[in-house]
């Protein structure tokens, strides 16, 4: 165990984690240089294209460290070419197993990051030299600190500029209290300083320690995937004892029992080893068929141990809960079966994805999708298109609401993800919505602009926190629904791309929320309904009525479009009737004949207006919703 180091790289998005991992793979010879494409560990097509890490990618590397007492000798001898590589080198070096977990940087996946941090003893905190400390630098650092990890700080991309190094060092020291002289300066691109950083992992990060001395086997699942041939594969960190093929295991969180089919390590491909020992990171082929039985955060023990010991999980196990919802309908109605099949396959590998059947009179059959956040939702969409060739249309994302209502003298609570499922207005006692703690990290220059922007949301300013004289953290609380649509783009645009944000779920809080309904020709069109803050209901109603006016084709009669809350109409637009001049073909002639025609037309229109029905086509809806092809 003394020669094992388990570590993560944590950073804000795009600060260079995956590129640094590439260099480590290269230095340790884990991946052949000719096969090493940039961001090697980002194996998913989407990850490579967008430059984001979505899945975690553990890898085991072997590094031969020249023992310190031989360092000078080794260099000298190597220079004189006297050292026989192989025999002599073995004598003066020690071999280390370095287990690296590359983590996803985005907020949506912070639960996974937190579990990855549980699986290691140390972390490299990587900060880019141009942008400096950003929102996720702060939040991930705090998570790592909470786990008591040894943190090594490094400034990346120093090949771009040296000018900012001093300032960024100050920022890091301010955040972490790591002395400036201990902060590494590297370029993951050129490799400068990377070897020293890797060796610092060995020198500074402690080896794994057993949890207890009873040698009871325990392993933490920090990720899992479904393999069509092998079933569910758990990515684990062994905390005590060891595990072999055919051992009978039990999962404390899900209660699943199974027999181990295979164990092995990531090199970086799955490589069977027959045994995984204390302190190691590797995989277990569980033989389970359902990923929901083998989720991130669960603890694996031996089935037999459960008889004799009261076993505590390594860490609390949380079932990932979707925060963001949207309806997906296939572009072509006859693609419903393909969409269903694709979602089922996606769910095999994504325990955080939920979906339930939904039908709409106009849109046909579809699904209500639940995801961890907007990026997660986008990834699901992309994968449907890319991996399964299913094109879908989606409603704009919304959050889940907790509704307290009265029925038959009793009080009930329910979570509602679609306005249609709200109980009738008179039964509702209150509607609660999710609130988040939001941190915006920005150069001080944009402080005013950020405050102005936040005034447009129902935000509560908490406090400011200096990172250095030029950068601050601004803390807010805000309803999640407010930041879902275009907040990211707006924040980037007011800060020339420099401000960044991160958030954490707080709780459901009562809100002054109402159901806004839209009527087309006096008929409520349920899929258009929204749950909105009462104070914004009118402006949202106006905006949406205008939009509907643009896309609903004119009818033979004039059509009213209305937005209402309860019995109150808040906005109205009219679509004028199509006018045909029924008399244009009558050249000259008797005016009374023409008037008769006009009168008849007027009456028919009146009739139509009274009894007419606006048939909204699928196409109309498609125009209103986002299309993803
Ligand atoms: P996420 O996976 O989204 O969290 O990003 P990441 O932190 O893994 O960043 P990634 O390694 O994908 O690098 C982001 C971009 O920065 C890529 O275009 C890299 O080529 C570039 N980059 C990374 N390191 C360096 C560096 O040392 N110097 C320069 N000039 N560019 C770098």
XYZ file of C-alpha atoms and ligand atoms in Angstrom:
661
model
C 0.000 0.000 0.000
C 2.936 2.305 0.613
C 3.599 2.462 -3.090
C 0.074 3.373 -4.106
C -1.105 6.935 -4.667
C -4.741 7.636 -5.459
C -5.508 11.114 -6.732
C -7.812 13.339 -8.751
C -7.331 16.436 -10.815
C -9.857 19.113 -9.941
C -10.353 22.325 -11.885
C -12.808 24.683 -13.475
C -13.993 23.628 -16.961
C -11.325 23.988 -19.633
C -8.448 24.679 -17.298
C -6.677 21.670 -18.776
C -7.405 18.588 -16.645
C -7.666 16.153 -19.507
C -4.583 17.541 -21.238
C -2.608 17.154 -18.013
C -3.864 13.574 -17.750
C -2.567 13.024 -21.319
C 0.915 14.126 -20.236
C 0.817 11.798 -17.227
C -0.158 8.906 -19.501
C 2.735 9.789 -21.752
C 5.374 10.160 -19.023
C 4.387 6.890 -17.391
C 4.241 5.104 -20.741
C 0.685 3.971 -19.954
C -0.457 4.793 -23.454
C 1.802 4.579 -26.434
C 2.705 8.074 -27.628
C 1.585 7.296 -31.171
C -1.862 6.314 -29.902
C -2.256 9.290 -27.605
C -4.762 11.674 -29.067
C -5.500 14.889 -27.199
C -7.760 14.487 -24.145
C -7.328 10.722 -24.406
C -9.517 10.006 -21.399
C -12.482 11.876 -22.856
C -13.542 8.856 -24.857
C -17.089 9.883 -25.666
C -17.459 11.563 -29.072
C -19.422 14.381 -27.543
C -16.772 14.973 -24.893
C -14.056 15.173 -27.493
C -15.994 17.542 -29.695
C -17.079 19.938 -26.972
C -13.940 19.582 -24.891
C -15.895 18.676 -21.778
C -15.560 15.704 -19.500
C -18.854 13.985 -18.917
C -17.858 10.628 -17.534
C -15.190 9.818 -15.043
C -12.169 8.032 -16.349
C -9.947 6.236 -13.903
C -6.540 5.103 -15.027
C -3.724 3.208 -13.351
C -0.201 4.272 -14.177
C 3.140 2.862 -13.121
C 5.971 5.271 -12.392
C 9.543 4.482 -11.528
C 10.841 7.103 -9.158
C 14.559 7.399 -8.672
C 15.100 7.177 -4.927
C 16.231 10.497 -3.579
C 19.574 9.281 -2.251
C 20.472 8.060 -5.735
C 19.190 11.030 -7.647
C 22.527 12.694 -8.312
C 24.323 9.455 -8.885
C 21.662 8.308 -11.253
C 21.876 11.470 -13.301
C 25.646 11.340 -13.475
C 25.758 7.706 -14.365
C 23.013 8.075 -16.867
C 24.979 10.838 -18.492
C 28.007 8.558 -18.704
C 25.733 5.829 -20.023
C 27.087 3.534 -17.362
C 23.822 2.642 -15.748
C 22.439 -0.543 -17.207
C 18.782 0.148 -17.796
C 16.977 -2.756 -16.236
C 19.153 -4.244 -13.540
C 20.936 -1.171 -12.132
C 17.969 1.073 -12.652
C 15.812 -1.316 -10.645
C 18.180 -0.967 -7.696
C 17.906 2.776 -7.464
C 14.242 3.233 -8.272
C 10.987 2.421 -6.569
C 7.889 1.589 -8.500
C 4.697 3.419 -7.700
C 1.130 2.694 -8.705
C -0.594 5.962 -9.483
C -4.363 5.810 -9.761
C -5.762 8.915 -11.377
C -9.442 9.692 -11.587
C -10.228 12.351 -14.142
C -13.405 14.061 -12.981
C -16.155 15.918 -14.792
C -15.950 19.645 -14.125
C -19.541 20.747 -14.590
C -21.949 21.527 -11.731
C -24.454 18.988 -12.979
C -22.038 16.233 -12.049
C -20.818 17.513 -8.702
C -22.268 14.498 -6.848
C -20.011 12.261 -8.945
C -17.058 14.528 -8.237
C -17.763 14.319 -4.519
C -17.738 10.488 -4.666
C -14.547 10.479 -6.710
C -12.959 12.652 -4.040
C -13.934 10.061 -1.434
C -11.994 7.442 -3.384
C -8.633 9.245 -3.248
C -6.159 10.693 -0.762
C -5.090 13.747 -2.712
C -5.929 16.119 -5.518
C -4.138 18.354 -7.951
C -5.919 21.692 -8.047
C -5.306 23.015 -11.524
C -5.827 26.693 -12.305
C -5.439 28.259 -15.712
C -3.048 31.188 -15.949
C -5.357 33.480 -17.940
C -8.723 33.020 -16.227
C -7.346 32.300 -12.766
C -9.554 31.068 -9.960
C -13.107 30.522 -11.230
C -16.357 29.309 -9.718
C -15.675 25.596 -9.938
C -12.088 26.034 -8.779
C -13.596 27.300 -5.549
C -16.398 24.755 -5.232
C -14.222 21.741 -6.050
C -11.486 22.954 -3.755
C -14.024 23.211 -0.950
C -15.285 19.691 -1.646
C -11.717 18.353 -1.591
C -10.972 20.183 1.628
C -14.075 18.685 3.218
C -12.671 15.245 2.418
C -9.374 16.186 4.064
C -7.451 15.565 0.895
C -3.865 16.619 0.431
C -3.998 19.333 -2.194
C -1.221 20.189 -4.600
C -1.799 23.393 -6.523
C -0.587 24.017 -10.071
C -0.950 26.863 -12.531
C -1.475 25.584 -16.063
C -0.895 27.025 -19.526
C 2.174 29.025 -18.525
C 3.282 28.693 -22.155
C 0.638 31.315 -23.007
C 1.850 33.978 -20.613
C 4.124 34.405 -17.628
C 2.770 37.839 -16.829
C -0.153 36.642 -14.750
C 1.597 33.853 -12.856
C 2.321 35.936 -9.788
C -1.221 37.241 -9.545
C -2.786 33.798 -9.964
C -0.426 32.405 -7.333
C -1.733 35.027 -4.928
C -5.310 34.017 -5.742
C -4.551 30.365 -5.078
C -2.760 31.141 -1.827
C -5.681 33.287 -0.753
C -8.088 30.429 -1.455
C -6.036 27.489 -0.192
C -3.356 28.888 2.086
C -0.797 26.920 0.070
C 2.391 29.059 0.079
C 3.168 30.656 -3.285
C 6.544 28.933 -3.537
C 4.844 25.519 -3.349
C 2.575 26.175 -6.315
C 3.722 24.429 -9.496
C 3.949 26.243 -12.819
C 3.224 23.905 -15.680
C 2.175 23.657 -19.279
C 0.095 20.556 -19.835
C 0.446 21.242 -23.540
C 4.229 21.385 -23.818
C 4.913 19.182 -20.799
C 6.880 21.842 -18.915
C 6.924 21.132 -15.188
C 4.618 18.120 -15.517
C 7.150 15.482 -14.417
C 7.902 17.412 -11.223
C 4.197 17.678 -10.543
C 3.777 13.935 -11.018
C 6.619 13.246 -8.613
C 5.039 15.644 -6.126
C 2.020 13.351 -6.162
C 4.288 10.583 -4.855
C 6.113 12.763 -2.334
C 3.197 14.762 -0.996
C 0.045 12.655 -1.247
C -0.148 9.997 1.478
C -0.564 6.321 0.599
C -3.982 4.782 1.311
C -4.702 3.701 4.853
C -7.012 0.834 5.825
C -10.325 1.871 7.363
C -10.089 -0.556 10.271
C -7.903 -3.420 11.411
C -10.422 -6.224 11.147
C -9.691 -6.709 7.462
C -13.357 -6.654 6.564
C -13.709 -6.149 2.854
C -15.257 -2.846 1.869
C -15.201 -0.982 -1.431
C -16.740 2.300 -2.530
C -18.412 2.566 -5.933
C -17.394 5.875 -7.468
C -18.825 5.130 -10.910
C -20.550 2.339 -12.769
C -21.268 1.471 -16.355
C -23.362 -1.029 -18.224
C -21.583 -3.296 -20.640
C -23.803 -5.291 -23.016
C -21.597 -8.395 -22.659
C -20.539 -8.181 -19.027
C -23.511 -6.461 -17.356
C -22.920 -3.745 -14.784
C -19.299 -2.921 -14.049
C -18.632 -1.105 -10.775
C -15.648 1.234 -10.585
C -14.383 0.863 -7.051
C -11.854 1.899 -4.494
C -11.025 -0.871 -2.032
C -10.926 0.455 1.516
C -10.245 -2.775 3.336
C -9.513 -6.428 2.613
C -9.338 -7.713 -0.945
C -11.713 -9.138 -3.503
C -11.384 -11.948 -6.048
C -13.408 -13.468 -8.838
C -16.385 -15.514 -7.559
C -16.569 -13.741 -4.198
C -20.163 -13.241 -3.118
C -20.930 -9.596 -2.566
C -23.678 -7.424 -1.108
C -24.366 -3.746 -1.801
C -25.276 -1.915 1.380
C -27.262 0.871 -0.308
C -29.292 -0.971 -2.947
C -29.448 -4.314 -1.155
C -28.358 -6.159 -4.311
C -26.518 -9.494 -3.943
C -24.376 -11.092 -6.593
C -21.251 -13.057 -7.384
C -18.159 -11.321 -8.744
C -17.536 -12.308 -12.344
C -14.231 -10.544 -12.823
C -12.009 -7.972 -11.140
C -9.291 -5.870 -12.668
C -7.661 -2.518 -13.193
C -7.842 0.348 -15.678
C -4.702 0.398 -17.720
C -6.570 2.375 -19.091
C -8.590 -0.432 -20.746
C -10.247 -2.919 -18.411
C -7.508 -5.436 -17.607
C -8.396 -8.481 -15.469
C -6.097 -9.121 -12.492
C -8.037 -11.779 -10.577
C -7.700 -9.813 -7.342
C -8.100 -6.234 -6.099
C -6.305 -5.421 -2.889
C -6.661 -2.922 -0.125
C -6.048 0.663 -1.255
C -6.386 -0.160 -4.953
C -8.685 1.345 -7.536
C -10.155 -1.002 -10.104
C -13.325 -2.537 -11.431
C -15.668 -5.344 -10.463
C -17.833 -7.058 -13.063
C -20.889 -7.581 -10.881
C -23.083 -9.677 -13.132
C -25.963 -7.342 -12.214
C -28.183 -6.377 -15.103
C -29.534 -3.105 -13.785
C -27.315 -0.092 -13.160
C -29.809 1.203 -10.598
C -28.716 -1.637 -8.287
C -25.113 -0.519 -8.508
C -24.984 3.226 -8.130
C -22.297 5.735 -7.397
C -21.789 6.158 -3.656
C -22.842 2.624 -2.650
C -20.588 0.393 -0.528
C -19.770 -3.200 -1.530
C -19.140 -5.767 1.212
C -18.969 -9.571 1.317
C -22.355 -11.136 1.688
C -21.111 -13.418 4.483
C -19.847 -10.443 6.517
C -23.353 -9.108 6.871
C -24.183 -12.026 9.204
C -21.490 -11.249 11.766
C -20.927 -7.529 11.609
C -22.971 -4.379 11.654
C -21.526 -2.818 8.541
C -21.433 0.907 8.072
C -21.269 2.342 4.569
C -18.037 4.111 3.615
C -19.974 7.229 2.803
C -23.587 8.308 2.736
C -25.289 7.087 -0.364
C -27.563 9.465 -2.203
C -29.773 8.440 -5.074
C -29.266 11.033 -7.785
C -32.408 13.117 -8.091
C -33.341 14.846 -11.300
C -33.560 18.626 -10.935
C -34.540 19.580 -14.436
C -37.358 18.257 -16.597
C -38.388 18.546 -20.222
C -40.733 16.658 -22.528
C -39.218 14.897 -25.509
C -41.336 13.994 -28.524
C -40.039 12.244 -31.610
C -39.793 14.490 -34.626
C -41.729 11.931 -36.633
C -44.527 10.293 -34.743
C -43.561 6.882 -36.052
C -40.178 7.199 -34.342
C -41.742 6.743 -30.904
C -40.551 3.149 -30.541
C -37.000 4.147 -31.491
C -37.058 6.970 -28.919
C -38.276 4.576 -26.224
C -35.636 1.994 -27.107
C -32.903 4.618 -27.160
C -33.893 6.029 -23.753
C -33.953 2.541 -22.262
C -30.443 1.917 -23.553
C -29.210 5.294 -22.318
C -30.622 4.609 -18.882
C -28.584 1.419 -18.671
C -25.533 3.627 -18.450
C -26.931 6.681 -16.787
C -28.478 6.088 -13.386
C -29.397 9.774 -13.082
C -31.624 9.807 -16.164
C -35.348 9.316 -15.532
C -38.187 9.229 -18.003
C -41.884 8.565 -17.926
C -44.432 8.141 -20.667
C -46.428 11.196 -21.593
C -49.088 11.725 -24.229
C -50.344 14.931 -25.734
C -53.347 15.194 -28.034
C -51.393 17.152 -30.563
C -47.829 16.030 -30.147
C -48.678 12.374 -29.774
C -46.602 10.088 -27.612
C -43.428 11.172 -25.880
C -41.577 11.173 -22.573
C -41.055 13.462 -19.626
C -37.315 13.375 -19.070
C -35.625 14.139 -15.761
C -31.944 15.108 -15.657
C -29.391 16.454 -13.197
C -29.249 19.846 -14.866
C -29.412 21.632 -18.202
C -26.066 20.296 -19.441
C -27.056 16.745 -18.553
C -30.303 17.252 -20.478
C -28.372 18.527 -23.466
C -26.063 15.537 -23.333
C -29.051 13.174 -23.342
C -30.407 14.963 -26.401
C -27.093 14.828 -28.205
C -26.661 11.158 -27.467
C -30.141 10.353 -28.740
C -29.250 11.987 -31.988
C -25.666 10.878 -32.275
C -25.735 7.335 -30.939
C -29.295 6.370 -31.841
C -30.175 8.639 -34.751
C -33.450 9.738 -33.107
C -34.462 13.338 -33.684
C -36.623 14.883 -31.003
C -38.406 18.076 -30.145
C -38.360 19.258 -26.564
C -40.225 21.645 -24.339
C -38.037 24.182 -22.579
C -36.633 22.785 -19.339
C -38.443 23.335 -16.078
C -37.879 22.417 -12.437
C -39.887 20.197 -10.114
C -42.301 21.847 -7.682
C -43.468 20.572 -4.339
C -47.164 21.166 -3.912
C -48.935 21.097 -0.565
C -52.674 20.602 -1.028
C -55.822 19.672 0.826
C -58.134 16.840 -0.122
C -60.927 15.292 1.909
C -59.785 17.143 5.024
C -56.248 15.763 4.760
C -53.042 17.511 3.736
C -50.827 16.000 1.043
C -47.472 16.782 -0.547
C -46.515 15.910 -4.060
C -43.752 16.667 -6.502
C -45.045 18.050 -9.768
C -42.924 18.270 -12.894
C -45.676 19.215 -15.364
C -48.253 21.976 -14.718
C -50.994 19.613 -15.852
C -50.464 17.521 -12.714
C -51.153 20.417 -10.349
C -54.213 19.864 -8.165
C -57.101 22.304 -8.773
C -56.344 25.861 -7.619
C -58.775 25.840 -4.732
C -57.117 22.771 -3.181
C -53.583 24.159 -3.273
C -52.211 25.429 0.034
C -48.769 26.335 -1.254
C -46.319 25.613 -4.043
C -42.653 25.258 -3.161
C -39.793 25.504 -5.619
C -36.101 24.531 -5.486
C -33.661 27.224 -4.329
C -29.934 27.130 -4.891
C -26.862 28.766 -3.397
C -25.226 30.520 -6.321
C -21.617 31.702 -6.406
C -20.542 33.984 -9.214
C -16.806 34.412 -9.587
C -15.929 37.497 -11.577
C -13.262 40.116 -12.150
C -14.208 43.100 -9.940
C -14.604 45.146 -13.106
C -17.930 43.406 -13.791
C -19.322 43.589 -10.249
C -21.864 46.292 -11.173
C -22.983 44.475 -14.302
C -23.445 41.220 -12.383
C -25.482 42.965 -9.690
C -27.655 44.577 -12.386
C -28.144 41.244 -14.079
C -29.127 39.563 -10.824
C -31.762 42.241 -10.235
C -33.677 40.686 -13.111
C -33.998 37.477 -11.140
C -35.641 36.771 -7.805
C -32.208 36.617 -6.248
C -31.160 37.348 -2.691
C -27.685 38.871 -2.388
C -25.741 37.377 0.514
C -22.166 38.627 0.564
C -18.952 39.350 -1.314
C -15.705 37.452 -0.891
C -12.402 38.707 -2.255
C -10.176 36.298 -4.110
C -7.621 38.989 -4.826
C -7.802 42.712 -5.511
C -9.133 42.022 -9.011
C -11.420 39.023 -8.501
C -14.415 38.390 -6.258
C -16.950 35.761 -5.392
C -20.504 37.050 -5.125
C -22.853 34.853 -3.136
C -26.569 34.733 -3.863
C -29.563 32.576 -3.236
C -31.936 32.224 -6.139
C -34.718 29.906 -7.355
C -33.260 27.294 -9.714
C -35.978 28.017 -12.284
C -34.634 31.549 -12.777
C -31.206 30.543 -13.969
C -32.266 27.737 -16.251
C -33.018 29.366 -19.517
C -30.447 31.891 -20.582
C -28.581 32.828 -17.421
C -25.316 31.257 -18.545
C -25.274 33.181 -21.837
C -26.282 36.455 -20.192
C -23.601 36.183 -17.516
C -20.957 35.434 -20.130
C -22.093 38.292 -22.321
C -22.041 40.963 -19.586
C -18.578 39.886 -18.438
C -16.860 39.301 -21.799
C -16.768 35.615 -20.890
C -14.877 36.107 -17.615
C -17.559 35.546 -14.977
C -18.404 31.978 -14.073
C -20.866 30.413 -11.697
C -21.495 27.353 -9.676
C -24.418 26.330 -7.526
C -25.593 23.928 -4.938
C -29.140 22.806 -4.208
C -30.450 24.293 -0.963
C -34.067 23.328 -0.365
C -37.637 23.697 -1.548
C -39.040 27.049 -0.434
C -42.602 28.363 -0.670
C -43.017 30.759 -3.558
C -45.709 33.069 -4.815
C -46.285 30.813 -7.792
C -49.249 30.526 -10.101
C -50.321 28.384 -13.006
C -50.396 30.441 -16.160
C -52.709 29.003 -18.811
C -53.074 29.912 -22.448
C -56.341 29.852 -24.328
C -56.670 29.704 -28.053
C -60.156 30.672 -29.120
C -61.374 30.289 -25.533
C -60.007 26.804 -25.117
C -57.189 26.059 -22.666
C -54.257 24.418 -24.418
C -52.700 22.434 -21.581
C -49.209 21.788 -23.025
C -48.698 25.581 -23.152
C -49.298 25.967 -19.389
C -46.485 27.095 -17.123
C -45.860 27.512 -13.412
C -44.496 31.034 -12.978
C -43.841 33.606 -10.250
C -47.008 35.679 -9.748
C -45.136 38.949 -10.232
C -43.853 37.827 -13.635
C -47.074 36.225 -14.825
C -48.222 39.242 -16.804
C -45.012 39.822 -18.740
C -44.650 36.115 -19.485
C -48.296 35.989 -20.568
C -47.787 38.949 -22.953
C -44.619 37.549 -24.438
C -46.139 34.135 -25.033
C -49.408 35.483 -26.471
C -47.371 37.479 -29.001
C -45.350 34.425 -29.891
C -48.496 32.334 -30.337
C -50.004 35.021 -32.525
C -47.026 34.747 -34.836
C -47.169 31.023 -35.241
C -50.861 30.126 -35.267
C -52.081 30.376 -38.860
C -55.051 32.741 -39.446
C -58.481 31.121 -39.639
C -61.718 32.024 -41.434
C -62.725 33.880 -38.295
C -60.810 36.053 -35.833
C -59.126 34.125 -33.047
C -58.403 35.329 -29.514
C -55.257 34.233 -27.758
C -55.326 34.771 -24.029
C -53.066 34.209 -21.067
C -54.840 33.756 -17.751
C -54.244 32.958 -14.137
C -57.287 31.579 -12.377
C -60.215 33.586 -13.695
C -58.143 36.620 -14.638
C -57.063 37.344 -18.199
C -53.583 38.898 -18.117
C -52.824 39.266 -21.806
C -54.656 39.050 -25.083
C -53.822 39.054 -28.769
C -56.122 38.715 -31.775
C -55.412 36.917 -34.973
C -57.421 38.570 -37.691
C -59.579 36.442 -39.932
C -58.510 35.633 -43.453
C -60.375 37.998 -45.750
C -61.607 36.827 -49.099
C -63.311 39.268 -51.347
C -66.141 37.033 -52.449
C -67.333 39.576 -55.017
C -64.095 40.194 -56.855
C -65.202 38.007 -59.732
C -68.417 40.037 -60.144
C -67.516 42.583 -62.713
C -69.602 45.724 -62.258
C -73.234 44.785 -61.879
C -75.724 45.163 -59.169
C -74.413 46.469 -55.832
C -77.252 44.852 -53.884
C -76.085 41.420 -55.080
C -72.608 42.164 -53.749
C -73.978 43.410 -50.458
C -76.003 40.255 -50.057
C -72.818 38.194 -50.473
C -70.957 40.339 -47.931
C -73.796 40.076 -45.453
C -73.862 36.295 -45.849
C -70.080 36.115 -45.332
C -70.355 38.237 -42.196
C -72.982 35.949 -40.777
C -71.032 32.795 -41.549
C -67.992 34.273 -39.834
C -70.036 35.136 -36.802
C -71.292 31.555 -36.705
C -67.798 30.196 -37.158
C -66.470 32.438 -34.454
C -69.079 31.127 -32.079
C -68.741 27.466 -32.847
C -65.446 27.360 -34.671
C -62.542 25.418 -33.347
C -58.932 26.199 -33.984
C -57.214 23.035 -34.873
C -53.657 23.363 -33.734
C -51.440 21.175 -35.797
C -48.313 19.405 -34.700
C -46.385 21.825 -36.911
C -47.648 24.791 -34.882
C -46.334 23.175 -31.753
C -43.071 22.306 -33.371
C -42.546 25.969 -34.138
C -43.121 26.809 -30.502
C -40.852 24.175 -29.125
C -37.208 23.665 -29.674
C -36.373 21.298 -32.469
C -33.286 19.151 -32.291
C -32.349 17.420 -35.482
P -13.269 19.845 -19.036
O -13.122 18.425 -19.442
O -14.296 20.561 -19.822
O -13.404 20.031 -17.597
O -11.893 20.553 -19.507
P -10.452 20.180 -19.094
O -10.148 20.868 -17.828
O -10.257 18.704 -19.171
O -9.607 20.918 -20.196
P -8.880 20.312 -21.455
O -7.727 19.459 -21.084
O -9.912 19.731 -22.342
O -8.251 21.646 -22.069
C -9.035 22.739 -22.488
C -8.329 23.462 -23.619
O -7.103 24.059 -23.142
C -7.904 22.558 -24.778
O -8.084 23.260 -25.962
C -6.429 22.306 -24.525
O -5.709 22.058 -25.697
C -5.989 23.615 -23.901
N -4.837 23.457 -23.001
C -4.732 22.598 -21.973
N -3.536 22.759 -21.365
C -2.873 23.741 -22.022
C -1.588 24.373 -21.856
O -0.788 24.053 -20.982
N -1.287 25.381 -22.714
C -2.132 25.773 -23.701
N -1.733 26.757 -24.494
N -3.336 25.203 -23.874
C -3.707 24.196 -23.062
